[in-house]
XYZ file of C-alpha atoms in Angstrom:
442
model
C -109.066 -78.117 19.805
C -108.337 -76.918 23.358
C -106.346 -79.314 25.486
C -107.703 -80.332 28.878
C -106.109 -78.503 31.802
C -105.184 -80.227 35.077
C -104.239 -78.577 38.382
C -101.693 -80.535 40.459
C -101.469 -79.513 44.121
C -98.508 -80.996 46.020
C -95.552 -79.561 47.921
C -93.189 -82.362 46.807
C -91.407 -81.280 43.570
C -90.652 -84.901 42.612
C -94.340 -85.842 42.739
C -95.328 -82.758 40.726
C -92.703 -83.589 38.112
C -93.784 -87.251 37.865
C -97.446 -86.331 37.519
C -96.639 -83.533 35.063
C -94.673 -85.837 32.747
C -97.351 -88.544 32.894
C -100.160 -86.118 32.088
C -98.161 -84.408 29.349
C -97.744 -87.772 27.599
C -101.550 -88.056 27.714
C -101.823 -84.759 25.819
C -102.915 -82.753 28.856
C -101.783 -79.343 30.069
C -100.812 -78.993 33.730
C -100.291 -76.283 36.286
C -98.901 -76.853 39.759
C -99.449 -75.313 43.183
C -97.487 -76.182 46.302
C -99.902 -74.713 48.880
C -103.621 -74.479 49.573
C -103.464 -70.680 49.192
C -101.763 -70.747 45.788
C -104.208 -73.423 44.579
C -107.139 -71.205 45.621
C -105.712 -68.274 43.637
C -105.267 -70.379 40.505
C -108.815 -71.742 40.821
C -110.174 -68.183 41.091
C -108.603 -67.142 37.767
C -108.844 -70.306 35.680
C -111.248 -73.151 34.994
C -109.608 -76.577 35.313
C -110.933 -79.866 33.964
C -109.526 -81.826 36.927
C -107.653 -81.177 40.169
C -105.228 -83.690 41.708
C -104.330 -82.753 45.277
C -102.134 -84.246 47.955
C -103.856 -84.717 51.303
C -101.115 -82.934 53.276
C -100.294 -79.339 52.365
C -98.105 -76.816 54.248
C -101.033 -74.463 54.954
C -103.993 -76.835 54.982
C -105.054 -80.212 53.657
C -106.703 -81.817 50.673
C -110.063 -81.960 52.434
C -110.103 -78.156 52.662
C -109.446 -77.968 48.926
C -112.220 -80.487 48.170
C -114.640 -78.294 50.159
C -113.440 -75.149 48.374
C -113.882 -76.693 44.919
C -117.303 -78.125 45.783
C -118.465 -74.685 46.934
C -116.909 -72.585 44.173
C -116.405 -74.847 41.152
C -118.605 -77.918 41.644
C -118.232 -79.076 38.028
C -114.484 -79.578 38.490
C -113.764 -83.162 39.571
C -111.094 -83.443 42.270
C -109.094 -86.543 43.192
C -107.018 -86.788 46.359
C -103.617 -88.444 46.751
C -103.381 -90.210 50.110
C -100.701 -92.001 52.054
C -100.972 -95.778 51.691
C -103.473 -97.296 54.114
C -105.280 -94.032 54.930
C -108.634 -95.428 53.810
C -110.650 -93.431 56.368
C -109.254 -90.177 55.012
C -110.018 -91.213 51.432
C -113.594 -92.084 52.377
C -113.992 -88.739 54.135
C -112.772 -86.963 50.987
C -115.331 -88.772 48.802
C -118.105 -87.937 51.264
C -117.154 -84.278 50.783
C -117.489 -84.676 47.012
C -114.087 -85.915 45.760
C -114.297 -87.825 42.487
C -111.877 -90.541 43.557
C -108.597 -91.156 45.391
C -105.222 -92.708 44.641
C -102.636 -94.046 47.077
C -98.951 -93.211 47.345
C -96.709 -94.419 45.851
C -98.734 -93.487 42.775
C -99.447 -96.362 40.368
C -99.272 -94.627 36.962
C -101.621 -97.116 35.282
C -104.282 -96.513 37.956
C -103.647 -92.770 37.670
C -104.204 -92.820 33.897
C -107.458 -94.793 34.307
C -108.649 -92.340 36.967
C -107.909 -89.335 34.735
C -109.661 -90.911 31.734
C -112.748 -91.557 33.869
C -112.718 -88.031 35.314
C -112.329 -86.274 31.968
C -115.148 -88.326 30.480
C -117.626 -86.422 32.652
C -120.046 -84.455 30.499
C -121.961 -81.685 32.226
C -124.097 -80.601 29.277
C -127.840 -80.675 29.889
C -128.219 -83.280 27.105
C -126.493 -85.887 29.281
C -129.152 -85.723 31.982
C -131.900 -88.271 31.385
C -133.757 -88.200 34.680
C -136.934 -90.269 34.788
C -137.821 -89.373 38.362
C -141.380 -88.138 38.055
C -142.441 -85.435 40.483
C -142.069 -81.825 41.495
C -142.187 -82.177 45.267
C -139.325 -80.707 47.282
C -137.951 -84.103 48.312
C -137.818 -85.287 44.673
C -136.122 -82.101 43.491
C -133.534 -82.588 46.255
C -133.081 -86.218 45.213
C -132.439 -85.207 41.583
C -129.801 -82.719 42.742
C -128.165 -85.400 44.914
C -128.065 -87.854 42.015
C -126.439 -85.305 39.710
C -123.767 -84.546 42.303
C -123.145 -88.152 43.366
C -122.867 -89.295 39.736
C -119.655 -87.269 39.359
C -117.923 -89.299 42.064
C -116.564 -92.844 42.084
C -117.564 -93.299 45.725
C -119.684 -96.297 46.737
C -123.296 -95.283 47.421
C -125.828 -96.834 49.811
C -129.397 -96.241 48.603
C -131.934 -96.631 51.402
C -135.712 -96.576 51.335
C -138.854 -98.643 51.710
C -139.827 -101.428 49.295
C -141.195 -100.131 46.017
C -139.863 -96.547 46.186
C -137.582 -96.922 43.145
C -134.117 -97.631 44.562
C -132.969 -99.412 41.394
C -134.170 -96.465 39.284
C -132.010 -94.153 41.407
C -129.035 -96.501 40.932
C -129.552 -96.512 37.148
C -129.749 -92.718 37.068
C -126.492 -92.418 39.011
C -124.863 -94.716 36.439
C -126.431 -92.978 33.418
C -125.124 -89.598 34.544
C -121.649 -90.840 35.489
C -118.414 -91.156 33.494
C -119.165 -94.901 33.340
C -122.461 -94.481 31.471
C -121.112 -96.130 28.279
C -120.068 -99.205 30.277
C -122.253 -101.962 31.792
C -124.750 -101.462 34.607
C -125.114 -104.847 36.323
C -128.037 -105.147 38.797
C -127.892 -108.081 41.237
C -130.649 -109.182 43.605
C -128.589 -110.601 46.452
C -131.635 -112.251 48.024
C -132.458 -114.271 44.907
C -129.157 -116.174 44.540
C -128.843 -119.610 46.191
C -126.078 -119.520 48.811
C -124.162 -122.401 47.210
C -123.948 -120.503 43.888
C -123.067 -117.060 45.234
C -119.286 -117.207 44.876
C -119.558 -118.486 41.312
C -122.187 -115.863 40.410
C -120.140 -112.980 41.805
C -116.632 -114.006 40.764
C -117.186 -116.575 37.997
C -115.581 -120.007 37.751
C -113.173 -122.013 35.630
C -114.189 -125.053 33.627
C -113.985 -128.194 35.739
C -113.720 -126.346 39.057
C -116.735 -128.260 40.404
C -119.329 -130.753 39.247
C -121.416 -129.158 36.529
C -118.818 -126.489 35.608
C -118.651 -127.518 31.947
C -117.172 -124.204 30.763
C -115.673 -120.970 32.070
C -118.259 -118.584 33.506
C -118.041 -114.797 33.813
C -119.131 -113.429 37.204
C -120.755 -110.117 38.131
C -117.400 -108.497 38.955
C -115.995 -109.209 35.497
C -119.254 -108.293 33.745
C -119.289 -104.890 35.504
C -115.624 -104.081 34.732
C -115.296 -100.309 34.104
C -119.009 -100.000 34.837
C -121.331 -100.139 37.828
C -122.369 -103.078 40.011
C -125.684 -102.532 41.829
C -126.209 -104.848 44.809
C -129.918 -104.817 45.580
C -131.057 -106.243 48.939
C -127.409 -106.351 50.025
C -128.535 -107.133 53.587
C -129.378 -110.667 52.406
C -125.732 -111.548 51.717
C -124.568 -114.438 53.962
C -121.512 -113.842 56.221
C -118.995 -115.732 54.035
C -119.957 -113.676 50.965
C -119.734 -110.456 52.971
C -116.060 -111.317 53.665
C -115.328 -112.098 50.009
C -117.142 -108.992 48.782
C -115.228 -106.782 51.210
C -111.926 -108.152 49.929
C -112.988 -107.621 46.314
C -113.908 -103.990 46.998
C -110.736 -103.215 48.954
C -108.298 -104.992 46.647
C -110.182 -104.087 43.431
C -109.625 -107.664 42.313
C -111.310 -111.069 42.344
C -110.445 -114.715 41.845
C -112.852 -117.001 39.940
C -113.655 -120.348 41.566
C -110.973 -122.832 40.529
C -108.560 -120.168 39.266
C -105.098 -119.539 40.700
C -104.792 -115.956 39.431
C -106.222 -112.684 40.674
C -108.049 -110.519 38.119
C -108.378 -106.756 38.419
C -111.859 -105.208 38.625
C -112.520 -101.524 37.997
C -116.045 -101.379 39.390
C -118.180 -98.730 41.055
C -120.433 -100.168 43.751
C -123.985 -99.073 44.475
C -126.101 -100.995 46.973
C -129.605 -100.871 48.379
C -131.902 -102.541 50.868
C -135.265 -101.831 52.451
C -133.862 -103.089 55.773
C -132.112 -100.924 58.361
C -128.504 -101.833 57.607
C -127.083 -99.941 60.598
C -129.292 -101.992 62.953
C -128.118 -105.212 61.270
C -124.543 -104.079 61.952
C -125.373 -103.490 65.633
C -126.940 -106.952 65.947
C -124.017 -108.646 64.171
C -125.894 -109.758 61.044
C -123.908 -107.466 58.734
C -120.174 -106.759 58.870
C -119.335 -103.298 60.141
C -116.244 -102.960 57.917
C -118.266 -103.857 54.800
C -121.016 -101.420 55.826
C -118.531 -98.541 56.020
C -116.993 -99.464 52.646
C -120.420 -99.523 50.957
C -121.900 -96.595 52.876
C -119.399 -93.901 51.846
C -122.363 -91.814 50.664
C -125.983 -92.508 51.644
C -128.920 -91.371 49.549
C -132.452 -91.775 50.906
C -135.339 -92.326 48.501
C -138.580 -90.845 49.904
C -141.697 -92.951 50.344
C -144.800 -92.085 48.306
C -146.593 -90.752 51.374
C -143.797 -88.157 51.693
C -144.522 -86.899 48.169
C -148.280 -87.364 47.983
C -148.762 -84.262 45.777
C -146.774 -86.000 43.026
C -149.532 -88.604 42.609
C -151.345 -86.834 39.689
C -148.067 -86.652 37.706
C -147.230 -90.260 38.574
C -150.698 -91.442 37.541
C -150.350 -89.795 34.124
C -146.853 -91.219 33.635
C -147.793 -94.768 34.707
C -150.934 -94.884 32.535
C -148.902 -93.801 29.492
C -146.453 -96.593 30.289
C -148.974 -99.421 30.730
C -151.451 -98.461 27.952
C -150.557 -99.220 24.292
C -149.578 -96.211 22.169
C -152.579 -96.557 19.845
C -155.108 -96.550 22.717
C -156.593 -93.364 24.200
C -155.585 -92.831 27.831
C -158.691 -92.742 30.047
C -159.559 -89.755 32.182
C -158.984 -89.956 35.913
C -161.678 -88.266 37.976
C -160.893 -85.751 40.699
C -162.494 -88.099 43.210
C -160.223 -90.930 42.065
C -157.100 -88.817 42.474
C -158.263 -87.728 45.926
C -158.870 -91.349 46.931
C -155.313 -92.197 45.874
C -153.972 -89.251 47.864
C -155.800 -90.489 50.955
C -154.366 -94.009 50.692
C -151.258 -94.932 52.758
C -149.392 -96.894 50.002
C -147.316 -99.361 52.044
C -145.968 -100.666 48.693
C -145.127 -97.178 47.369
C -144.675 -96.603 43.599
C -144.748 -100.320 42.819
C -148.124 -100.622 44.531
C -149.446 -97.550 42.687
C -148.469 -99.173 39.371
C -150.293 -102.390 40.318
C -153.410 -100.485 41.430
C -153.559 -98.469 38.196
C -152.997 -101.509 36.000
C -155.867 -103.288 37.739
C -158.058 -100.165 37.649
C -157.520 -99.690 33.901
C -158.513 -103.321 33.304
C -161.705 -102.899 35.352
C -162.636 -99.495 33.889
C -164.757 -98.841 30.804
C -161.646 -97.547 29.048
C -162.885 -93.955 29.022
C -162.561 -92.977 32.666
C -161.071 -94.546 35.788
C -163.438 -94.189 38.722
C -162.822 -94.592 42.439
C -164.580 -97.969 42.417
C -162.140 -99.235 39.763
C -159.229 -98.765 42.181
C -160.465 -101.438 44.608
C -158.303 -100.014 47.377
C -158.136 -102.133 50.541
C -159.269 -99.072 52.445
C -160.065 -95.481 51.547
C -157.514 -94.528 54.153
C -157.483 -91.186 55.879
C -154.462 -89.149 55.029
C -151.995 -89.376 57.871
C -151.656 -86.056 59.660
C -149.593 -85.734 62.794
C -152.472 -84.076 64.630
C -155.073 -86.799 64.120
C -153.322 -89.812 65.632
C -151.087 -90.432 68.595
C -149.372 -93.689 67.764
C -146.232 -94.996 66.107
C -146.134 -95.627 62.362
C -146.152 -99.407 62.922
C -149.233 -99.099 65.149
C -150.978 -96.891 62.615
C -150.272 -99.284 59.710
C -151.439 -102.221 61.825
C -154.682 -100.390 62.564
C -155.184 -99.557 58.881
C -154.611 -103.226 57.961
C -157.029 -104.399 60.642
C -159.741 -101.994 59.443
C -159.247 -103.139 55.839
C -159.608 -106.829 56.781
C -162.677 -106.208 58.945
C -164.298 -104.201 56.142
C -163.621 -106.988 53.637
C -165.074 -109.591 56.010
C -168.122 -107.408 56.548
C -168.686 -106.991 52.796
C -168.356 -110.758 52.214
C -170.505 -111.604 55.265
C -167.583 -113.371 56.944
C -166.528 -115.489 53.968
C -162.749 -115.533 54.272
C -162.144 -116.982 50.803
C -164.021 -114.116 49.180
C -162.472 -111.595 51.584
C -158.989 -112.781 50.596
C -159.849 -112.277 46.908
C -161.231 -108.814 47.650
C -158.022 -107.882 49.507
C -155.822 -109.320 46.751
C -154.084 -111.870 49.020
C -154.096 -115.649 49.353
C -156.406 -117.385 51.810
C -153.340 -118.612 53.704
C -151.982 -115.054 53.994
C -155.320 -113.808 55.287
C -155.423 -116.546 57.934
C -151.905 -115.577 59.045
C -152.823 -111.869 59.264
C -156.016 -112.652 61.206
C -154.004 -114.592 63.766
C -151.291 -111.935 64.032
C -153.783 -109.086 64.446
C -155.816 -111.012 67.026
C -159.011 -111.134 64.946
C -161.327 -114.098 65.689
C -160.682 -116.888 63.176
C -162.942 -119.798 64.058
C -164.398 -120.279 60.620
C -162.720 -122.261 57.844
C -164.864 -120.668 55.113
């Protein structure tokens, strides 16, 4: 069996010797280069399983080598060795595609863990289990991004509208990463009561507060050696933002009521439908935490940006919601066209809800346009047929949908609310906000 081969790039002989001995004890072969130029030559003639490079080289720097490897040997993970406290440089290296970083003086235990994670990467096609449905250009680009980002240990900020599939993207990053055999822990930050947040994230010791009848494992401990996905991270209160930042930077946590720090080897992925950079500007989200979480940003496109994927999505969703022993109904051309013309403010999640309702209302053999019960057979948005902002356009679409529902129910707001799929209270609120006359209590 061939031994794994590691390239060490550093102009300090003592460091090269230390790393060489450590890796040799792990059963790995090593080669060393003291300059950027000599490293390039070795990389041209040999395939390495991992490259460890110092940030400062006599004829260049580690960032140049990261770029070179990404361009010429993208399947070779590269980790950079940085001077202690040079976090900005380490983040820049990971943005360029570095797998991870390690500080000087090198902690050999951390080094061994890093190498084990890096060499666990499997690039065979069998390891790719993408469930992103679509063939549009933006989805193909997203799949490529996921494959590349999965190789890294860098924190990732996943942005996009509600319902586009941000958690799916997070799961795919984890599934295609060296951590895929370890836990993936999703956390909805907006669903945890503020008074329980510290205990939920870091755990607690028995007796640490009233009701703590036994030790509890927190998210950090549960995700050890795996991935922690913080959904709706913008909803974290200020005190938890401080504690989370410390946990990420120190790679450790302290359970409530405990006196000891516990190490946490966790990769962080986060997402929100809010504009996190604007929340930073307005002071609602810590800037230092934002930059620690937003090392790499990946944007998930809205459904209206990939409207030609709708036929494939419809087929996939119907297969998912209909029992295996039941024949999948046909979907008429007119029905597909109606879906393509709709604006989908709720994206994929809304499409799933519409199709589930349509299948229930259909005769089981074919789904017709009338089965969809869309709020409005919306015109497809083309840049040449309206001169307004997106918010103005969506407000106009909503207003037209409400007026149409009121017209069809002859002004009966209770029936109109049912037709629109909202509560009567919600309809009253929308009528007031949109400036539509609301004298009647019907």
